[in-house]
């Protein structure tokens, strides 16, 4: 099974890298840009026939290594 994990900074956490990207795009003429925040994306293939168990394992991966739970939030989606 294949899953996508999208990680983003929580809304109340400042995103200086996203702000630099946003300002650079505006300087390049992308004047309709309102805001931009950056994050991380993972595609994970897992050898498990039970979808619930697979999601549980990926959730564990996120909590143990992939996500800084203090400042980031994440979503898991089967693809």
PDB file of N, CA and C in Angstrom:
ATOM      1  N   UNK A   1       0.840  -1.184   0.000  1.00  0.00           N
ATOM      2  CA  UNK A   1       0.000   0.000   0.000  1.00  0.00           C
ATOM      3  C   UNK A   1       0.875   1.233   0.000  1.00  0.00           C
ATOM      4  N   UNK A   2       0.360   2.269  -0.623  1.00  0.00           N
ATOM      5  CA  UNK A   2       1.112   3.520  -0.724  1.00  0.00           C
ATOM      6  C   UNK A   2       0.324   4.640  -0.052  1.00  0.00           C
ATOM      7  N   UNK A   3       1.045   5.422   0.741  1.00  0.00           N
ATOM      8  CA  UNK A   3       0.427   6.528   1.469  1.00  0.00           C
ATOM      9  C   UNK A   3       1.221   7.807   1.251  1.00  0.00           C
ATOM     10  N   UNK A   4       0.535   8.925   1.349  1.00  0.00           N
ATOM     11  CA  UNK A   4       1.167  10.239   1.308  1.00  0.00           C
ATOM     12  C   UNK A   4       1.031  10.859   2.689  1.00  0.00           C
ATOM     13  N   UNK A   5       2.115  11.438   3.168  1.00  0.00           N
ATOM     14  CA  UNK A   5       2.094  12.158   4.434  1.00  0.00           C
ATOM     15  C   UNK A   5       2.481  13.597   4.135  1.00  0.00           C
ATOM     16  N   UNK A   6       1.608  14.520   4.464  1.00  0.00           N
ATOM     17  CA  UNK A   6       1.860  15.940   4.284  1.00  0.00           C
ATOM     18  C   UNK A   6       2.074  16.559   5.660  1.00  0.00           C
ATOM     19  N   UNK A   7       3.210  17.242   5.805  1.00  0.00           N
ATOM     20  CA  UNK A   7       3.573  17.854   7.081  1.00  0.00           C
ATOM     21  C   UNK A   7       3.627  19.366   6.880  1.00  0.00           C
ATOM     22  N   UNK A   8       3.016  20.103   7.774  1.00  0.00           N
ATOM     23  CA  UNK A   8       3.019  21.568   7.696  1.00  0.00           C
ATOM     24  C   UNK A   8       3.203  22.149   9.092  1.00  0.00           C
ATOM     25  N   UNK A   9       3.747  23.343   9.132  1.00  0.00           N
ATOM     26  CA  UNK A   9       3.866  24.039  10.403  1.00  0.00           C
ATOM     27  C   UNK A   9       2.468  24.374  10.915  1.00  0.00           C
ATOM     28  N   UNK A  10       2.287  24.320  12.216  1.00  0.00           N
ATOM     29  CA  UNK A  10       1.012  24.731  12.792  1.00  0.00           C
ATOM     30  C   UNK A  10       0.777  26.201  12.470  1.00  0.00           C
ATOM     31  N   UNK A  11      -0.479  26.604  12.399  1.00  0.00           N
ATOM     32  CA  UNK A  11      -0.833  27.964  11.980  1.00  0.00           C
ATOM     33  C   UNK A  11      -0.199  29.051  12.825  1.00  0.00           C
ATOM     34  N   UNK A  12      -0.017  28.818  14.110  1.00  0.00           N
ATOM     35  CA  UNK A  12       0.523  29.859  14.986  1.00  0.00           C
ATOM     36  C   UNK A  12       2.046  29.876  15.033  1.00  0.00           C
ATOM     37  N   UNK A  13       2.710  29.023  14.238  1.00  0.00           N
ATOM     38  CA  UNK A  13       4.173  28.984  14.189  1.00  0.00           C
ATOM     39  C   UNK A  13       4.653  29.822  13.005  1.00  0.00           C
ATOM     40  N   UNK A  14       5.618  30.698  13.264  1.00  0.00           N
ATOM     41  CA  UNK A  14       6.186  31.519  12.197  1.00  0.00           C
ATOM     42  C   UNK A  14       6.885  30.640  11.165  1.00  0.00           C
ATOM     43  N   UNK A  15       6.808  31.035   9.903  1.00  0.00           N
ATOM     44  CA  UNK A  15       7.406  30.278   8.801  1.00  0.00           C
ATOM     45  C   UNK A  15       8.353  31.189   8.018  1.00  0.00           C
ATOM     46  N   UNK A  16       9.575  31.424   8.529  1.00  0.00           N
ATOM     47  CA  UNK A  16      10.480  32.346   7.844  1.00  0.00           C
ATOM     48  C   UNK A  16      10.879  31.875   6.444  1.00  0.00           C
ATOM     49  N   UNK A  17      11.061  30.579   6.252  1.00  0.00           N
ATOM     50  CA  UNK A  17      11.413  30.075   4.925  1.00  0.00           C
ATOM     51  C   UNK A  17      10.263  30.305   3.944  1.00  0.00           C
ATOM     52  N   UNK A  18       9.040  30.040   4.375  1.00  0.00           N
ATOM     53  CA  UNK A  18       7.876  30.294   3.534  1.00  0.00           C
ATOM     54  C   UNK A  18       7.743  31.766   3.193  1.00  0.00           C
ATOM     55  N   UNK A  19       8.055  32.635   4.169  1.00  0.00           N
ATOM     56  CA  UNK A  19       7.976  34.082   3.941  1.00  0.00           C
ATOM     57  C   UNK A  19       8.984  34.528   2.886  1.00  0.00           C
ATOM     58  N   UNK A  20      10.197  33.964   2.921  1.00  0.00           N
ATOM     59  CA  UNK A  20      11.225  34.308   1.923  1.00  0.00           C
ATOM     60  C   UNK A  20      10.782  33.850   0.530  1.00  0.00           C
ATOM     61  N   UNK A  21      10.235  32.642   0.437  1.00  0.00           N
ATOM     62  CA  UNK A  21       9.747  32.134  -0.849  1.00  0.00           C
ATOM     63  C   UNK A  21       8.606  33.015  -1.354  1.00  0.00           C
ATOM     64  N   UNK A  22       7.692  33.347  -0.465  1.00  0.00           N
ATOM     65  CA  UNK A  22       6.560  34.209  -0.820  1.00  0.00           C
ATOM     66  C   UNK A  22       7.048  35.551  -1.368  1.00  0.00           C
ATOM     67  N   UNK A  23       7.966  36.199  -0.666  1.00  0.00           N
ATOM     68  CA  UNK A  23       8.463  37.504  -1.086  1.00  0.00           C
ATOM     69  C   UNK A  23       9.222  37.414  -2.409  1.00  0.00           C
ATOM     70  N   UNK A  24       9.979  36.335  -2.598  1.00  0.00           N
ATOM     71  CA  UNK A  24      10.710  36.145  -3.852  1.00  0.00           C
ATOM     72  C   UNK A  24       9.749  36.004  -5.021  1.00  0.00           C
ATOM     73  N   UNK A  25       8.684  35.234  -4.839  1.00  0.00           N
ATOM     74  CA  UNK A  25       7.692  35.082  -5.907  1.00  0.00           C
ATOM     75  C   UNK A  25       7.008  36.404  -6.224  1.00  0.00           C
ATOM     76  N   UNK A  26       6.691  37.180  -5.199  1.00  0.00           N
ATOM     77  CA  UNK A  26       6.085  38.497  -5.421  1.00  0.00           C
ATOM     78  C   UNK A  26       7.052  39.390  -6.193  1.00  0.00           C
ATOM     79  N   UNK A  27       8.335  39.351  -5.817  1.00  0.00           N
ATOM     80  CA  UNK A  27       9.350  40.141  -6.523  1.00  0.00           C
ATOM     81  C   UNK A  27       9.521  39.695  -7.973  1.00  0.00           C
ATOM     82  N   UNK A  28       9.176  38.440  -8.260  1.00  0.00           N
ATOM     83  CA  UNK A  28       9.267  37.914  -9.631  1.00  0.00           C
ATOM     84  C   UNK A  28       8.019  38.245 -10.438  1.00  0.00           C
ATOM     85  N   UNK A  29       7.081  38.978  -9.844  1.00  0.00           N
ATOM     86  CA  UNK A  29       5.905  39.409 -10.584  1.00  0.00           C
ATOM     87  C   UNK A  29       4.643  38.610 -10.296  1.00  0.00           C
ATOM     88  N   UNK A  30       4.681  37.697  -9.353  1.00  0.00           N
ATOM     89  CA  UNK A  30       3.493  36.919  -9.006  1.00  0.00           C
ATOM     90  C   UNK A  30       2.625  37.737  -8.050  1.00  0.00           C
ATOM     91  N   UNK A  31       2.056  38.803  -8.547  1.00  0.00           N
ATOM     92  CA  UNK A  31       1.359  39.786  -7.718  1.00  0.00           C
ATOM     93  C   UNK A  31       0.037  39.290  -7.133  1.00  0.00           C
ATOM     94  N   UNK A  32      -0.521  38.225  -7.668  1.00  0.00           N
ATOM     95  CA  UNK A  32      -1.788  37.719  -7.139  1.00  0.00           C
ATOM     96  C   UNK A  32      -1.589  36.793  -5.932  1.00  0.00           C
ATOM     97  N   UNK A  33      -0.350  36.505  -5.594  1.00  0.00           N
ATOM     98  CA  UNK A  33      -0.053  35.641  -4.447  1.00  0.00           C
ATOM     99  C   UNK A  33      -0.448  36.332  -3.148  1.00  0.00           C
ATOM    100  N   UNK A  34      -1.261  35.664  -2.360  1.00  0.00           N
ATOM    101  CA  UNK A  34      -1.712  36.233  -1.086  1.00  0.00           C
ATOM    102  C   UNK A  34      -0.810  35.771   0.048  1.00  0.00           C
ATOM    103  N   UNK A  35      -0.565  34.468   0.144  1.00  0.00           N
ATOM    104  CA  UNK A  35       0.323  33.963   1.190  1.00  0.00           C
ATOM    105  C   UNK A  35       0.851  32.594   0.794  1.00  0.00           C
ATOM    106  N   UNK A  36       1.928  32.189   1.448  1.00  0.00           N
ATOM    107  CA  UNK A  36       2.545  30.911   1.150  1.00  0.00           C
ATOM    108  C   UNK A  36       3.199  30.378   2.420  1.00  0.00           C
ATOM    109  N   UNK A  37       3.030  29.083   2.677  1.00  0.00           N
ATOM    110  CA  UNK A  37       3.716  28.408   3.781  1.00  0.00           C
ATOM    111  C   UNK A  37       4.331  27.148   3.204  1.00  0.00           C
ATOM    112  N   UNK A  38       5.510  26.809   3.647  1.00  0.00           N
ATOM    113  CA  UNK A  38       6.176  25.622   3.124  1.00  0.00           C
ATOM    114  C   UNK A  38       6.037  24.464   4.097  1.00  0.00           C
ATOM    115  N   UNK A  39       6.246  23.250   3.602  1.00  0.00           N
ATOM    116  CA  UNK A  39       6.136  22.062   4.436  1.00  0.00           C
ATOM    117  C   UNK A  39       6.945  20.915   3.861  1.00  0.00           C
ATOM    118  N   UNK A  40       6.580  19.696   4.252  1.00  0.00           N
ATOM    119  CA  UNK A  40       7.262  18.489   3.790  1.00  0.00           C
ATOM    120  C   UNK A  40       6.226  17.513   3.251  1.00  0.00           C
ATOM    121  N   UNK A  41       6.671  16.654   2.333  1.00  0.00           N
ATOM    122  CA  UNK A  41       5.798  15.651   1.742  1.00  0.00           C
ATOM    123  C   UNK A  41       6.556  14.334   1.670  1.00  0.00           C
ATOM    124  N   UNK A  42       5.940  13.259   2.131  1.00  0.00           N
ATOM    125  CA  UNK A  42       6.540  11.932   2.077  1.00  0.00           C
ATOM    126  C   UNK A  42       5.593  10.983   1.364  1.00  0.00           C
ATOM    127  N   UNK A  43       6.136  10.101   0.513  1.00  0.00           N
ATOM    128  CA  UNK A  43       5.384   8.990  -0.059  1.00  0.00           C
ATOM    129  C   UNK A  43       5.959   7.734   0.561  1.00  0.00           C
ATOM    130  N   UNK A  44       5.097   6.949   1.185  1.00  0.00           N
ATOM    131  CA  UNK A  44       5.543   5.776   1.921  1.00  0.00           C
ATOM    132  C   UNK A  44       4.838   4.540   1.382  1.00  0.00           C
ATOM    133  N   UNK A  45       5.620   3.566   0.927  1.00  0.00           N
ATOM    134  CA  UNK A  45       5.095   2.257   0.536  1.00  0.00           C
ATOM    135  C   UNK A  45       5.293   1.323   1.714  1.00  0.00           C
ATOM    136  N   UNK A  46       4.246   0.611   2.062  1.00  0.00           N
ATOM    137  CA  UNK A  46       4.327  -0.283   3.207  1.00  0.00           C
ATOM    138  C   UNK A  46       3.726  -1.637   2.821  1.00  0.00           C
ATOM    139  N   UNK A  47       4.397  -2.698   3.233  1.00  0.00           N
ATOM    140  CA  UNK A  47       3.971  -4.057   2.913  1.00  0.00           C
ATOM    141  C   UNK A  47       3.035  -4.544   4.015  1.00  0.00           C
ATOM    142  N   UNK A  48       1.779  -4.176   3.887  1.00  0.00           N
ATOM    143  CA  UNK A  48       0.776  -4.555   4.887  1.00  0.00           C
ATOM    144  C   UNK A  48      -0.566  -4.675   4.176  1.00  0.00           C
ATOM    145  N   UNK A  49      -1.277  -5.761   4.393  1.00  0.00           N
ATOM    146  CA  UNK A  49      -2.558  -5.959   3.698  1.00  0.00           C
ATOM    147  C   UNK A  49      -3.732  -5.317   4.437  1.00  0.00           C
ATOM    148  N   UNK A  50      -3.553  -5.006   5.713  1.00  0.00           N
ATOM    149  CA  UNK A  50      -4.603  -4.389   6.513  1.00  0.00           C
ATOM    150  C   UNK A  50      -4.396  -2.875   6.536  1.00  0.00           C
ATOM    151  N   UNK A  51      -5.315  -2.135   5.912  1.00  0.00           N
ATOM    152  CA  UNK A  51      -5.154  -0.686   5.789  1.00  0.00           C
ATOM    153  C   UNK A  51      -5.101   0.008   7.155  1.00  0.00           C
ATOM    154  N   UNK A  52      -5.950  -0.423   8.088  1.00  0.00           N
ATOM    155  CA  UNK A  52      -5.955   0.184   9.424  1.00  0.00           C
ATOM    156  C   UNK A  52      -4.607   0.006  10.117  1.00  0.00           C
ATOM    157  N   UNK A  53      -4.044  -1.176   9.990  1.00  0.00           N
ATOM    158  CA  UNK A  53      -2.743  -1.466  10.597  1.00  0.00           C
ATOM    159  C   UNK A  53      -1.640  -0.661   9.916  1.00  0.00           C
ATOM    160  N   UNK A  54      -1.726  -0.523   8.599  1.00  0.00           N
ATOM    161  CA  UNK A  54      -0.736   0.252   7.856  1.00  0.00           C
ATOM    162  C   UNK A  54      -0.765   1.718   8.295  1.00  0.00           C
ATOM    163  N   UNK A  55      -1.956   2.282   8.416  1.00  0.00           N
ATOM    164  CA  UNK A  55      -2.088   3.677   8.856  1.00  0.00           C
ATOM    165  C   UNK A  55      -1.532   3.838  10.260  1.00  0.00           C
ATOM    166  N   UNK A  56      -1.788   2.869  11.112  1.00  0.00           N
ATOM    167  CA  UNK A  56      -1.265   2.916  12.478  1.00  0.00           C
ATOM    168  C   UNK A  56       0.270   2.932  12.476  1.00  0.00           C
ATOM    169  N   UNK A  57       0.883   2.108  11.619  1.00  0.00           N
ATOM    170  CA  UNK A  57       2.348   2.059  11.528  1.00  0.00           C
ATOM    171  C   UNK A  57       2.908   3.376  10.995  1.00  0.00           C
ATOM    172  N   UNK A  58       2.249   3.946   9.993  1.00  0.00           N
ATOM    173  CA  UNK A  58       2.721   5.216   9.428  1.00  0.00           C
ATOM    174  C   UNK A  58       2.538   6.334  10.442  1.00  0.00           C
ATOM    175  N   UNK A  59       1.439   6.315  11.173  1.00  0.00           N
ATOM    176  CA  UNK A  59       1.224   7.295  12.228  1.00  0.00           C
ATOM    177  C   UNK A  59       2.351   7.208  13.264  1.00  0.00           C
ATOM    178  N   UNK A  60       2.757   6.005  13.592  1.00  0.00           N
ATOM    179  CA  UNK A  60       3.855   5.795  14.531  1.00  0.00           C
ATOM    180  C   UNK A  60       5.169   6.361  13.964  1.00  0.00           C
ATOM    181  N   UNK A  61       5.407   6.153  12.656  1.00  0.00           N
ATOM    182  CA  UNK A  61       6.599   6.706  12.003  1.00  0.00           C
ATOM    183  C   UNK A  61       6.611   8.231  12.118  1.00  0.00           C
ATOM    184  N   UNK A  62       5.450   8.815  11.884  1.00  0.00           N
ATOM    185  CA  UNK A  62       5.338  10.275  11.955  1.00  0.00           C
ATOM    186  C   UNK A  62       5.655  10.778  13.356  1.00  0.00           C
ATOM    187  N   UNK A  63       5.066  10.154  14.349  1.00  0.00           N
ATOM    188  CA  UNK A  63       5.249  10.599  15.720  1.00  0.00           C
ATOM    189  C   UNK A  63       6.668  10.384  16.229  1.00  0.00           C
ATOM    190  N   UNK A  64       7.334   9.342  15.736  1.00  0.00           N
ATOM    191  CA  UNK A  64       8.677   9.016  16.232  1.00  0.00           C
ATOM    192  C   UNK A  64       9.796   9.750  15.487  1.00  0.00           C
ATOM    193  N   UNK A  65       9.586  10.085  14.198  1.00  0.00           N
ATOM    194  CA  UNK A  65      10.701  10.649  13.434  1.00  0.00           C
ATOM    195  C   UNK A  65      10.331  11.743  12.432  1.00  0.00           C
ATOM    196  N   UNK A  66       9.282  11.548  11.673  1.00  0.00           N
ATOM    197  CA  UNK A  66       9.018  12.422  10.530  1.00  0.00           C
ATOM    198  C   UNK A  66       8.467  13.795  10.895  1.00  0.00           C
ATOM    199  N   UNK A  67       7.820  13.915  12.042  1.00  0.00           N
ATOM    200  CA  UNK A  67       7.124  15.148  12.398  1.00  0.00           C
ATOM    201  C   UNK A  67       7.596  15.658  13.752  1.00  0.00           C
ATOM    202  N   UNK A  68       7.827  16.957  13.825  1.00  0.00           N
ATOM    203  CA  UNK A  68       8.090  17.598  15.113  1.00  0.00           C
ATOM    204  C   UNK A  68       6.734  18.030  15.656  1.00  0.00           C
ATOM    205  N   UNK A  69       6.180  17.223  16.545  1.00  0.00           N
ATOM    206  CA  UNK A  69       4.805  17.427  17.006  1.00  0.00           C
ATOM    207  C   UNK A  69       4.601  18.739  17.762  1.00  0.00           C
ATOM    208  N   UNK A  70       5.661  19.365  18.211  1.00  0.00           N
ATOM    209  CA  UNK A  70       5.536  20.640  18.923  1.00  0.00           C
ATOM    210  C   UNK A  70       5.141  21.760  17.962  1.00  0.00           C
ATOM    211  N   UNK A  71       5.717  21.744  16.757  1.00  0.00           N
ATOM    212  CA  UNK A  71       5.481  22.853  15.822  1.00  0.00           C
ATOM    213  C   UNK A  71       4.821  22.438  14.514  1.00  0.00           C
ATOM    214  N   UNK A  72       4.667  21.126  14.283  1.00  0.00           N
ATOM    215  CA  UNK A  72       4.129  20.662  13.001  1.00  0.00           C
ATOM    216  C   UNK A  72       2.882  19.798  13.209  1.00  0.00           C
ATOM    217  N   UNK A  73       2.064  19.765  12.163  1.00  0.00           N
ATOM    218  CA  UNK A  73       0.916  18.871  12.110  1.00  0.00           C
ATOM    219  C   UNK A  73       1.015  18.068  10.820  1.00  0.00           C
ATOM    220  N   UNK A  74       0.291  16.950  10.732  1.00  0.00           N
ATOM    221  CA  UNK A  74       0.416  16.096   9.564  1.00  0.00           C
ATOM    222  C   UNK A  74      -0.910  15.418   9.208  1.00  0.00           C
ATOM    223  N   UNK A  75      -0.962  15.001   7.938  1.00  0.00           N
ATOM    224  CA  UNK A  75      -2.130  14.271   7.448  1.00  0.00           C
ATOM    225  C   UNK A  75      -1.620  13.048   6.678  1.00  0.00           C
ATOM    226  N   UNK A  76      -2.313  11.937   6.861  1.00  0.00           N
ATOM    227  CA  UNK A  76      -1.978  10.697   6.157  1.00  0.00           C
ATOM    228  C   UNK A  76      -3.111  10.399   5.192  1.00  0.00           C
ATOM    229  N   UNK A  77      -2.749  10.073   3.932  1.00  0.00           N
ATOM    230  CA  UNK A  77      -3.753   9.781   2.926  1.00  0.00           C
ATOM    231  C   UNK A  77      -3.290   8.602   2.076  1.00  0.00           C
ATOM    232  N   UNK A  78      -4.171   7.647   1.863  1.00  0.00           N
ATOM    233  CA  UNK A  78      -3.839   6.515   0.993  1.00  0.00           C
ATOM    234  C   UNK A  78      -3.863   7.002  -0.459  1.00  0.00           C
ATOM    235  N   UNK A  79      -2.830   6.616  -1.208  1.00  0.00           N
ATOM    236  CA  UNK A  79      -2.773   6.997  -2.634  1.00  0.00           C
ATOM    237  C   UNK A  79      -2.614   5.769  -3.507  1.00  0.00           C
TER     238      UNK A  79
END
